GROMACS .gro file of C-alpha atoms in nm:
model
  297
    1MET     CA    1  12.774  10.007   8.049
    2SER     CA    2  12.520   9.728   8.172
    3LEU     CA    3  12.396   9.459   7.935
    4THR     CA    4  12.056   9.640   7.963
    5GLN     CA    5  12.159  10.003   7.907
    6SER     CA    6  12.143  10.125   7.549
    7PRO     CA    7  12.399  10.378   7.401
    8LEU     CA    8  12.139  10.648   7.434
    9ASP     CA    9  12.090  10.604   7.790
   10SER     CA   10  12.445  10.737   7.881
   11TRP     CA   11  12.338  11.090   7.721
   12LEU     CA   12  12.006  11.122   7.933
   13PRO     CA   13  12.056  11.313   8.258
   14ARG     CA   14  11.963  11.082   8.577
   15VAL     CA   15  11.678  11.245   8.806
   16PRO     CA   16  11.777  11.154   9.149
   17LEU     CA   17  11.404  11.108   9.237
   18GLY     CA   18  11.488  10.819   9.488
   19THR     CA   19  11.777  11.026   9.653
   20TRP     CA   20  11.530  11.313   9.677
   21THR     CA   21  11.267  11.113   9.829
   22GLU     CA   22  11.498  10.943  10.087
   23SER     CA   23  11.623  11.294  10.201
   24ALA     CA   24  11.259  11.425  10.261
   25VAL     CA   25  11.184  11.118  10.475
   26ASP     CA   26  11.494  11.149  10.660
   27TRP     CA   27  11.418  11.528  10.738
   28ALA     CA   28  11.055  11.454  10.811
   29THR     CA   29  11.150  11.161  11.040
   30ALA     CA   30  11.428  11.382  11.240
   31THR     CA   31  11.206  11.697  11.238
   32LEU     CA   32  10.859  11.570  11.288
   33GLY     CA   33  10.916  11.284  11.546
   34PRO     CA   34  10.718  11.416  11.810
   35VAL     CA   35  10.397  11.445  11.551
   36PHE     CA   36  10.438  11.113  11.443
   37ASP     CA   37  10.456  10.975  11.787
   38ALA     CA   38  10.141  11.162  11.890
   39ILE     CA   39   9.972  11.047  11.576
   40ALA     CA   40  10.065  10.672  11.654
   41THR     CA   41   9.953  10.715  12.019
   42VAL     CA   42   9.625  10.833  11.883
   43VAL     CA   43   9.583  10.558  11.630
   44ASP     CA   44   9.678  10.299  11.885
   45ALA     CA   45   9.443  10.444  12.161
   46LEU     CA   46   9.161  10.382  11.891
   47VAL     CA   47   9.232  10.064  11.763
   48ARG     CA   48   9.346   9.853  12.080
   49PRO     CA   49   9.026   9.920  12.290
   50LEU     CA   50   8.794   9.835  11.995
   51SER     CA   51   9.001   9.524  11.906
   52ASP     CA   52   8.994   9.414  12.300
   53LEU     CA   53   8.623   9.476  12.292
   54LEU     CA   54   8.544   9.285  11.979
   55THR     CA   55   8.773   8.992  12.081
   56GLY     CA   56   8.666   8.985  12.439
   57VAL     CA   57   8.274   8.959  12.382
   58PRO     CA   58   8.174   8.599  12.300
   59ALA     CA   59   8.155   8.525  11.933
   60VAL     CA   60   7.787   8.432  11.963
   61ALA     CA   61   7.701   8.771  12.082
   62VAL     CA   62   7.901   8.940  11.808
   63VAL     CA   63   7.733   8.714  11.536
   64ALA     CA   64   7.378   8.772  11.700
   65VAL     CA   65   7.435   9.176  11.695
   66LEU     CA   66   7.546   9.180  11.334
   67ALA     CA   67   7.259   8.940  11.221
   68ALA     CA   68   7.020   9.140  11.394
   69LEU     CA   69   7.142   9.435  11.231
   70GLY     CA   70   7.130   9.266  10.885
   71TRP     CA   71   6.776   9.152  10.943
   72TRP     CA   72   6.663   9.498  11.033
   73LEU     CA   73   6.835   9.685  10.756
   74ARG     CA   74   6.798   9.429  10.463
   75GLY     CA   75   6.543   9.167  10.578
   76TRP     CA   76   6.540   8.822  10.743
   77LYS     CA   77   6.724   8.631  10.451
   78PHE     CA   78   7.028   8.862  10.490
   79GLY     CA   79   7.006   8.830  10.862
   80LEU     CA   80   7.003   8.463  10.819
   81GLY     CA   81   7.289   8.479  10.583
   82THR     CA   82   7.490   8.702  10.784
   83ALA     CA   83   7.443   8.467  11.097
   84VAL     CA   84   7.558   8.141  10.879
   85GLY     CA   85   7.872   8.336  10.733
   86LEU     CA   86   7.978   8.467  11.062
   87GLY     CA   87   7.909   8.167  11.228
   88LEU     CA   88   8.141   7.967  10.990
   89VAL     CA   89   8.391   8.225  11.057
   90ALA     CA   90   8.349   8.166  11.448
   91GLY     CA   91   8.388   7.790  11.403
   92MET     CA   92   8.732   7.833  11.245
   93PRO     CA   93   9.040   7.905  11.462
   94TYR     CA   94   9.078   8.252  11.341
   95TRP     CA   95   8.803   8.441  11.491
   96GLU     CA   96   9.023   8.694  11.718
   97GLU     CA   97   9.210   8.747  11.392
   98THR     CA   98   8.883   8.856  11.214
   99MET     CA   99   8.784   9.087  11.503
  100SER     CA  100   9.113   9.241  11.490
  101THR     CA  101   9.065   9.302  11.131
  102LEU     CA  102   8.741   9.442  11.157
  103ALA     CA  103   8.863   9.687  11.448
  104GLN     CA  104   9.111   9.795  11.206
  105VAL     CA  105   8.878   9.848  10.911
  106LEU     CA  106   8.650  10.043  11.119
  107VAL     CA  107   8.906  10.280  11.278
  108ALA     CA  108   9.101  10.343  10.933
  109SER     CA  109   8.763  10.392  10.770
  110ALA     CA  110   8.643  10.639  11.027
  111LEU     CA  111   8.953  10.848  10.992
  112ALA     CA  112   8.952  10.839  10.630
  113LEU     CA  113   8.569  10.950  10.604
  114LEU     CA  114   8.665  11.239  10.860
  115LEU     CA  115   8.916  11.374  10.617
  116ALA     CA  116   8.771  11.267  10.268
  117ILE     CA  117   8.410  11.415  10.325
  118PRO     CA  118   8.518  11.741  10.413
  119LEU     CA  119   8.776  11.764  10.163
  120GLY     CA  120   8.514  11.659   9.885
  121ILE     CA  121   8.291  11.926  10.017
  122PHE     CA  122   8.585  12.177   9.992
  123VAL     CA  123   8.668  12.068   9.634
  124ALA     CA  124   8.313  12.071   9.521
  125GLU     CA  125   8.256  12.432   9.630
  126ASN     CA  126   8.595  12.559   9.481
  127LYS     CA  127   8.692  12.483   9.122
  128ARG     CA  128   9.064  12.557   9.166
  129ALA     CA  129   9.089  12.323   9.472
  130SER     CA  130   8.909  12.055   9.243
  131ALA     CA  131   9.182  12.106   8.949
  132ILE     CA  132   9.454  12.048   9.197
  133ALA     CA  133   9.303  11.768   9.366
  134ARG     CA  134   9.204  11.555   9.067
  135PRO     CA  135   9.583  11.474   8.959
  136VAL     CA  136   9.660  11.415   9.333
  137LEU     CA  137   9.376  11.155   9.356
  138ASP     CA  138   9.453  10.980   9.034
  139LEU     CA  139   9.803  10.959   9.154
  140MET     CA  140   9.672  10.802   9.489
  141GLN     CA  141   9.422  10.570   9.310
  142THR     CA  142   9.703  10.428   9.077
  143MET     CA  143   9.994  10.400   9.304
  144PRO     CA  144  10.028  10.001   9.400
  145ALA     CA  145   9.888   9.931   9.736
  146PHE     CA  146  10.229   9.799   9.853
  147VAL     CA  147  10.373  10.133   9.795
  148TYR     CA  148  10.189  10.286  10.062
  149LEU     CA  149  10.353  10.049  10.341
  150ILE     CA  150  10.717  10.200  10.273
  151PRO     CA  151  10.669  10.540  10.430
  152ALA     CA  152  10.427  10.407  10.716
  153ILE     CA  153  10.716  10.168  10.809
  154PHE     CA  154  10.969  10.464  10.790
  155PHE     CA  155  10.753  10.699  11.011
  156PHE     CA  156  10.586  10.455  11.239
  157GLY     CA  157  10.789  10.137  11.230
  158ILE     CA  158  10.635   9.790  11.243
  159GLY     CA  159  10.305   9.716  11.382
  160THR     CA  160   9.933   9.798  11.365
  161VAL     CA  161   9.960  10.181  11.364
  162PRO     CA  162  10.152  10.173  11.032
  163GLY     CA  163   9.905   9.949  10.878
  164VAL     CA  164   9.597  10.157  10.967
  165LEU     CA  165   9.753  10.482  10.849
  166ALA     CA  166   9.845  10.342  10.530
  167THR     CA  167   9.505  10.194  10.510
  168LEU     CA  168   9.377  10.530  10.583
  169VAL     CA  169   9.554  10.706  10.291
  170PHE     CA  170   9.487  10.413  10.044
  171SER     CA  171   9.106  10.426  10.110
  172MET     CA  172   9.045  10.811  10.121
  173PRO     CA  173   9.042  10.905   9.739
  174PRO     CA  174   8.689  10.729   9.661
  175GLY     CA  175   8.531  10.924   9.970
  176VAL     CA  176   8.661  11.255   9.808
  177ARG     CA  177   8.567  11.188   9.473
  178LEU     CA  178   8.210  11.066   9.521
  179THR     CA  179   8.142  11.367   9.776
  180GLU     CA  180   8.237  11.592   9.534
  181LEU     CA  181   8.041  11.412   9.262
  182GLY     CA  182   7.728  11.401   9.475
  183LEU     CA  183   7.729  11.768   9.544
  184ARG     CA  184   7.806  11.871   9.155
  185GLN     CA  185   7.516  11.650   9.043
  186VAL     CA  186   7.268  11.826   9.286
  187ASP     CA  187   6.993  12.004   9.049
  188LYS     CA  188   7.114  12.356   9.010
  189GLU     CA  189   6.748  12.470   9.000
  190ILE     CA  190   6.684  12.333   9.361
  191VAL     CA  191   6.997  12.533   9.460
  192GLN     CA  192   6.878  12.835   9.307
  193ALA     CA  193   6.543  12.803   9.481
  194ALA     CA  194   6.695  12.768   9.816
  195GLU     CA  195   6.903  13.072   9.751
  196ALA     CA  196   6.602  13.267   9.631
  197PHE     CA  197   6.447  13.219  10.004
  198GLY     CA  198   6.751  13.410  10.126
  199ALA     CA  199   6.931  13.099  10.272
  200PRO     CA  200   7.281  13.177  10.326
  201PRO     CA  201   7.556  12.936  10.160
  202TRP     CA  202   7.634  12.730  10.468
  203MET     CA  203   7.237  12.668  10.511
  204VAL     CA  204   7.214  12.571  10.139
  205LEU     CA  205   7.472  12.349  10.165
  206LEU     CA  206   7.372  12.168  10.491
  207ARG     CA  207   6.990  12.160  10.434
  208THR     CA  208   6.977  12.119  10.048
  209LYS     CA  209   7.294  12.001   9.876
  210LEU     CA  210   7.405  11.752  10.120
  211PRO     CA  211   7.075  11.577  10.195
  212LEU     CA  212   7.041  11.545   9.798
  213ALA     CA  213   7.398  11.428   9.753
  214LEU     CA  214   7.401  11.176  10.052
  215PRO     CA  215   7.319  10.847   9.830
  216THR     CA  216   7.630  10.918   9.649
  217ILE     CA  217   7.820  11.007   9.947
  218MET     CA  218   7.731  10.682  10.098
  219THR     CA  219   7.837  10.498   9.794
  220GLY     CA  220   8.153  10.658   9.858
  221VAL     CA  221   8.139  10.549  10.234
  222ASN     CA  222   8.093  10.191  10.097
  223GLN     CA  223   8.390  10.229   9.863
  224VAL     CA  224   8.607  10.333  10.144
  225ILE     CA  225   8.536  10.062  10.377
  226MET     CA  226   8.589   9.818  10.105
  227LEU     CA  227   8.931   9.951   9.990
  228ALA     CA  228   9.015   9.966  10.378
  229LEU     CA  229   8.943   9.588  10.427
  230SER     CA  230   9.144   9.487  10.133
  231MET     CA  231   9.463   9.718  10.223
  232VAL     CA  232   9.432   9.591  10.584
  233VAL     CA  233   9.500   9.251  10.454
  234ILE     CA  234   9.811   9.356  10.267
  235ALA     CA  235   9.907   9.539  10.575
  236GLY     CA  236   9.976   9.200  10.741
  237MET     CA  237  10.330   9.222  10.553
  238VAL     CA  238  10.432   9.504  10.819
  239GLY     CA  239  10.291   9.313  11.127
  240ALA     CA  240   9.958   9.482  11.157
  241GLY     CA  241   9.789   9.162  11.270
  242GLY     CA  242   9.463   9.015  11.205
  243LEU     CA  243   9.356   8.816  10.901
  244GLY     CA  244   9.666   8.957  10.679
  245ASP     CA  245   9.904   8.798  10.933
  246VAL     CA  246   9.719   8.465  10.874
  247ILE     CA  247   9.721   8.492  10.513
  248MET     CA  248  10.081   8.610  10.469
  249PHE     CA  249  10.196   8.327  10.687
  250ALA     CA  250  10.009   8.081  10.498
  251LEU     CA  251  10.156   8.228  10.167
  252SER     CA  252  10.510   8.191  10.308
  253GLN     CA  253  10.454   7.840  10.439
  254VAL     CA  254  10.246   7.729  10.142
  255GLU     CA  255   9.961   7.627  10.370
  256VAL     CA  256   9.668   7.596  10.142
  257GLY     CA  257   9.417   7.507  10.435
  258SER     CA  258   9.490   7.803  10.649
  259GLY     CA  259   9.514   8.052  10.360
  260PHE     CA  260   9.173   7.921  10.219
  261GLU     CA  261   9.027   7.988  10.571
  262GLY     CA  262   9.195   8.330  10.616
  263GLY     CA  263   9.036   8.428  10.273
  264ILE     CA  264   8.673   8.276  10.320
  265ALA     CA  265   8.684   8.501  10.668
  266VAL     CA  266   8.788   8.828  10.466
  267VAL     CA  267   8.517   8.747  10.213
  268VAL     CA  268   8.236   8.703  10.471
  269LEU     CA  269   8.361   9.024  10.634
  270ALA     CA  270   8.350   9.205  10.317
  271VAL     CA  271   8.001   9.086  10.227
  272VAL     CA  272   7.859   9.174  10.543
  273LEU     CA  273   7.998   9.527  10.551
  274ASP     CA  274   7.928   9.604  10.196
  275ARG     CA  275   7.554   9.495  10.210
  276LEU     CA  276   7.501   9.685  10.555
  277THR     CA  277   7.653  10.012  10.456
  278ASP     CA  278   7.473   9.997  10.128
  279SER     CA  279   7.127   9.932  10.319
  280VAL     CA  280   7.219  10.236  10.556
  281GLY     CA  281   7.239  10.467  10.260
  282ASP     CA  282   6.889  10.343  10.149
  283ARG     CA  283   6.749  10.430  10.476
  284PHE     CA  284   6.786  10.805  10.447
  285PRO     CA  285   6.484  11.001  10.336
  286SER     CA  286   6.652  11.166  10.033
  287ALA     CA  287   6.765  10.827   9.887
  288ARG     CA  288   6.418  10.687   9.927
  289ALA     CA  289   6.273  11.002   9.761
  290GLN     CA  290   6.496  10.977   9.467
  291ARG     CA  291   6.427  10.601   9.429
  292LEU     CA  292   6.076  10.676   9.402
  293ALA     CA  293   6.135  10.942   9.160
  294ARG     CA  294   6.349  10.696   8.946
  295GLU     CA  295   6.070  10.429   8.951
  296ALA     CA  296   5.785  10.686   8.884
  297ALA     CA  297   5.991  10.812   8.553
   0.00000   0.00000   0.00000
């Protein structure tokens, strides 16, 4: 009997959950190897060219494009702030790592949204599917971020691909939840009016529900991108590259200066992406109409 084991523990049956999990992973690795190889090839084909493009273009051009985009979406103050913040990052020795991180975030977020938004629409239209999805999403959101790296390593090895795929799974839940929430919050009287004019269900969804739910869905898009950025940094533990590698190396070597520089780059990138995606949502006519209605009320 171990020192930490109470007498009652010897009477309790042990559930070999870890053994079952290892067996399932071994079976999946042996049986679905070609599928995992195909997935890895697709993800690498998406990340590598985008990363090469962002790192190959002069830093001044990237800063100018993002600053101009910020100026157009949020005004000259944010555009100037974007130029200053990214200019600071460009002046540090981690510009290529920052662009690599940006490429991983964009690819992981895009893939996560391609899965999350249709799934959110499905569970919003199906109560049974919603009841099944809710505990699964709860589990995904409460699972520690580091746990997502374990199966990614087993299935895809070390490198950028497992980091991007772990990021994809980690960042999906807010996209599903907020898509479902936005659709369920659409005024039922408006939906009934659309149905009264003889519109088929798919037309009601595309022309009525989705436009009205778009502000909430865009909030989900914003949350997906923010979670993806946080997870990509953690994925530096599995050799994903980018700022994650910088921060993990600084942590292991206790280098305060490089760790602070990597952290500042992450913060600047997070602020720019957060404000830009938030502004894109405000540009849609349905968002402006709802904002004007709230202000009038």
